[in-house]
Short mmCIF file of C-alpha atoms in Angstrom, two decimals:
data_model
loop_
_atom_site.label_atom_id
_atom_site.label_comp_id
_atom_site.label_asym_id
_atom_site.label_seq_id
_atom_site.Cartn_x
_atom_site.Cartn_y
_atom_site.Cartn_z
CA UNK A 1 103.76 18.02 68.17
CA UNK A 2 105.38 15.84 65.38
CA UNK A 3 105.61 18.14 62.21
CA UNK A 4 104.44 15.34 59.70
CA UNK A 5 101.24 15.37 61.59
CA UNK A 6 98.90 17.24 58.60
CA UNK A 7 97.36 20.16 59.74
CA UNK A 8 94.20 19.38 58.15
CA UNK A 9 94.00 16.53 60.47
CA UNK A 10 94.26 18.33 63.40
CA UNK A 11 93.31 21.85 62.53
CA UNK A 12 90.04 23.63 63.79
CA UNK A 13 87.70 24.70 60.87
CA UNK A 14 84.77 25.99 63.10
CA UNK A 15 85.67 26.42 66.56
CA UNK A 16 88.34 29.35 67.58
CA UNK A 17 89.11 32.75 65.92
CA UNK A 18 91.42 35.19 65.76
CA UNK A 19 94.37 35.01 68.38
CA UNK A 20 95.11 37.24 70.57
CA UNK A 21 98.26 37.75 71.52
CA UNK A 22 97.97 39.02 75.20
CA UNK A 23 95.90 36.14 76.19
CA UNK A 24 98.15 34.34 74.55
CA UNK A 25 101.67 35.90 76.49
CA UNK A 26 99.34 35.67 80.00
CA UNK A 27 98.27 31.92 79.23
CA UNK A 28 102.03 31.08 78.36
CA UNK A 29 103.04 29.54 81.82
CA UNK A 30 100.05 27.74 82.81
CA UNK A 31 99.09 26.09 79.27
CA UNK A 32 99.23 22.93 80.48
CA UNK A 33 97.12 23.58 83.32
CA UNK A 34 94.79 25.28 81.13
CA UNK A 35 94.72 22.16 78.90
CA UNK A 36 94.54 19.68 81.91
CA UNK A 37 90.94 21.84 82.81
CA UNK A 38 89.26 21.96 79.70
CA UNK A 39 90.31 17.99 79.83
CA UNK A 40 88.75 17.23 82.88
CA UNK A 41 85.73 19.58 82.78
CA UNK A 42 84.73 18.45 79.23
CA UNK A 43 85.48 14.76 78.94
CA UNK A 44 86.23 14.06 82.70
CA UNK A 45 90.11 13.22 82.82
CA UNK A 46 91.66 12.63 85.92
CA UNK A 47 95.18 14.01 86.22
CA UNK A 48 96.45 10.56 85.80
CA UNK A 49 94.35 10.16 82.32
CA UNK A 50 95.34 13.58 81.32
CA UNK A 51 98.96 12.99 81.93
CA UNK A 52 99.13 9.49 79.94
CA UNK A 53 98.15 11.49 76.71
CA UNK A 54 100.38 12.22 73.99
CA UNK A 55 100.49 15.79 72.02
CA UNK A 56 99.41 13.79 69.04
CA UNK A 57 96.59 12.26 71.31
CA UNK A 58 95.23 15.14 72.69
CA UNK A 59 95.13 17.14 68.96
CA UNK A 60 93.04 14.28 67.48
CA UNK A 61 90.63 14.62 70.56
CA UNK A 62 90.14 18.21 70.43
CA UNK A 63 89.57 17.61 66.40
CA UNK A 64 86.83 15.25 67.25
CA UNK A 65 85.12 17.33 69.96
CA UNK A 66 84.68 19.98 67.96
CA UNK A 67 83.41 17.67 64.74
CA UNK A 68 81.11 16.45 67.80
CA UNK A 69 79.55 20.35 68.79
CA UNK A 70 79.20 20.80 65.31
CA UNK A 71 77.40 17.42 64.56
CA UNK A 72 75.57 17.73 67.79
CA UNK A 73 74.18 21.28 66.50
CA UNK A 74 73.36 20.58 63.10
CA UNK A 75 70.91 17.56 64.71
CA UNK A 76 69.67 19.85 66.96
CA UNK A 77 69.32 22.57 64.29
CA UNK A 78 67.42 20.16 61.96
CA UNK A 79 65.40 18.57 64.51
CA UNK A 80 63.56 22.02 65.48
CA UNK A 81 63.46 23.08 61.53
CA UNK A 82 61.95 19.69 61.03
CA UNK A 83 59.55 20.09 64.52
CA UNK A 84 58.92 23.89 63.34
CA UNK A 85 58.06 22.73 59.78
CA UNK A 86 56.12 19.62 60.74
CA UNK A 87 53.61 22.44 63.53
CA UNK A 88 53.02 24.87 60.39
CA UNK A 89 52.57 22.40 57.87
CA UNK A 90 48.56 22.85 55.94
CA UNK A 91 45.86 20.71 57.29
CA UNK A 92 46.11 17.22 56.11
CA UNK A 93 49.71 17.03 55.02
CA UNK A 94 51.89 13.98 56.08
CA UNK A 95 55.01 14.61 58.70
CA UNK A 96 58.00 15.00 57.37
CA UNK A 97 60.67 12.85 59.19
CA UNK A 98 63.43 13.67 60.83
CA UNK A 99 65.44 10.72 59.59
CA UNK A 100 65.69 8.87 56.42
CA UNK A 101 66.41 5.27 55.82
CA UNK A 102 69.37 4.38 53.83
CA UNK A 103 69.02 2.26 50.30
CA UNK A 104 69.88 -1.21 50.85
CA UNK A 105 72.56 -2.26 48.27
CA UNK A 106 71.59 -4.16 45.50
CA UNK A 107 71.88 -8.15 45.65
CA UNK A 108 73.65 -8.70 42.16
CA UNK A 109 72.79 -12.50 42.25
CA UNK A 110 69.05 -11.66 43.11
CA UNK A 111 68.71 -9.02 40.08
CA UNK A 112 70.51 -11.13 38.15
CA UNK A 113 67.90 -13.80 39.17
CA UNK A 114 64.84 -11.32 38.51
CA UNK A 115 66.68 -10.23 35.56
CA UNK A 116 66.28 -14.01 33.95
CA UNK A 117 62.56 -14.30 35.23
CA UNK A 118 61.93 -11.17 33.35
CA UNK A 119 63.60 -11.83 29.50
CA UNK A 120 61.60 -15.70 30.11
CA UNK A 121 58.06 -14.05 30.47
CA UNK A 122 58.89 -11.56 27.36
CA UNK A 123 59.89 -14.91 25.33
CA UNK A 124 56.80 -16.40 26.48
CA UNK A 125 54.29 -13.83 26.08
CA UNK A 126 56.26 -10.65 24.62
CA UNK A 127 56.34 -7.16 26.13
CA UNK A 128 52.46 -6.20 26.00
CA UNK A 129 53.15 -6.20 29.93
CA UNK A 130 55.10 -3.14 29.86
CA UNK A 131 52.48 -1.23 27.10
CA UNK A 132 50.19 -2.15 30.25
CA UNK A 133 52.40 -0.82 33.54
CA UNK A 134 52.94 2.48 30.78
CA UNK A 135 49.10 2.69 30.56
CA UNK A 136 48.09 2.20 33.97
CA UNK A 137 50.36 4.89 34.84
CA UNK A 138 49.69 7.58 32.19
CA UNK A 139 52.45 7.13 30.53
CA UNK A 140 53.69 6.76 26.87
CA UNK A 141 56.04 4.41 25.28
CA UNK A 142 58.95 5.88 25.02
CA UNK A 143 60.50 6.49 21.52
CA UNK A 144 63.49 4.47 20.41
CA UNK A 145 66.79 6.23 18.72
CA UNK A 146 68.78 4.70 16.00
#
């Protein structure tokens, strides 16, 4: 392995644990077969696959398989939290969902557009309109600081 490859690149933050240094000494001589298996049972390498893989190659895919089991079990966690919360919610409540839409990024030209509709009405027939969206909504005018 290259030694400018950053180790916070590569590096396990969830998966593994303490070493063990017997395992370790006994798994010495066949590491590369050991590495070839977990290859082939877990993302279905052939030898020939396995053996066109770099060190550097094969550290960045074991980094993304685990940031893949953790991903995979966070969804799973949330979707039976969110299934769980959804059966015991009270009578009448809405669902929550599981997913959430992003916010669509603002069009500058369109609120610049809106923007100029707006300031024309409030020349034309001043700013009663927002004492009426305050009122309708219960609210109060808010109070200007010098």
């Amino acid at each position: 392995m290259p030694f400018f490859l950053p180790e916070r690149l590569i590096g396990f933050e969830y998966i593994g644990g303490e070493p063990d240094p017997e395992y370790e000494k006994l798994a010495k001589d066949y590491q590369n077969e050991i590495d070839f298996a977990f290859f082939a049972v877990n993302f279905g390498y052939s030898k020939r696959d396995y053996a066109d893989l770099t060190s550097r190659e094969k550290a960045f895919i074991l980094k993304a398989y685990e940031e893949k089991i953790v991903t995979d079990s966070t969804l799973l966690r949330n979707a039976v939290l969110n299934a769980v919360s959804n059966a015991l919610r009270k009578k009448g409540r809405k669902f929550k969902d599981l997913w959430k839409k992003r916010p669509k990024h603002l069009d500058s030209e369109k609120a610049n557009e809106n923007l100029n509709i707006v300031l024309e009405v409030e020349k034309k027939e001043g700013k009663s309109w927002i004492d009426r969206v305050l009122k309708a909504n219960g609210l109060k005018q808010p109070e200007r600081r010098n």
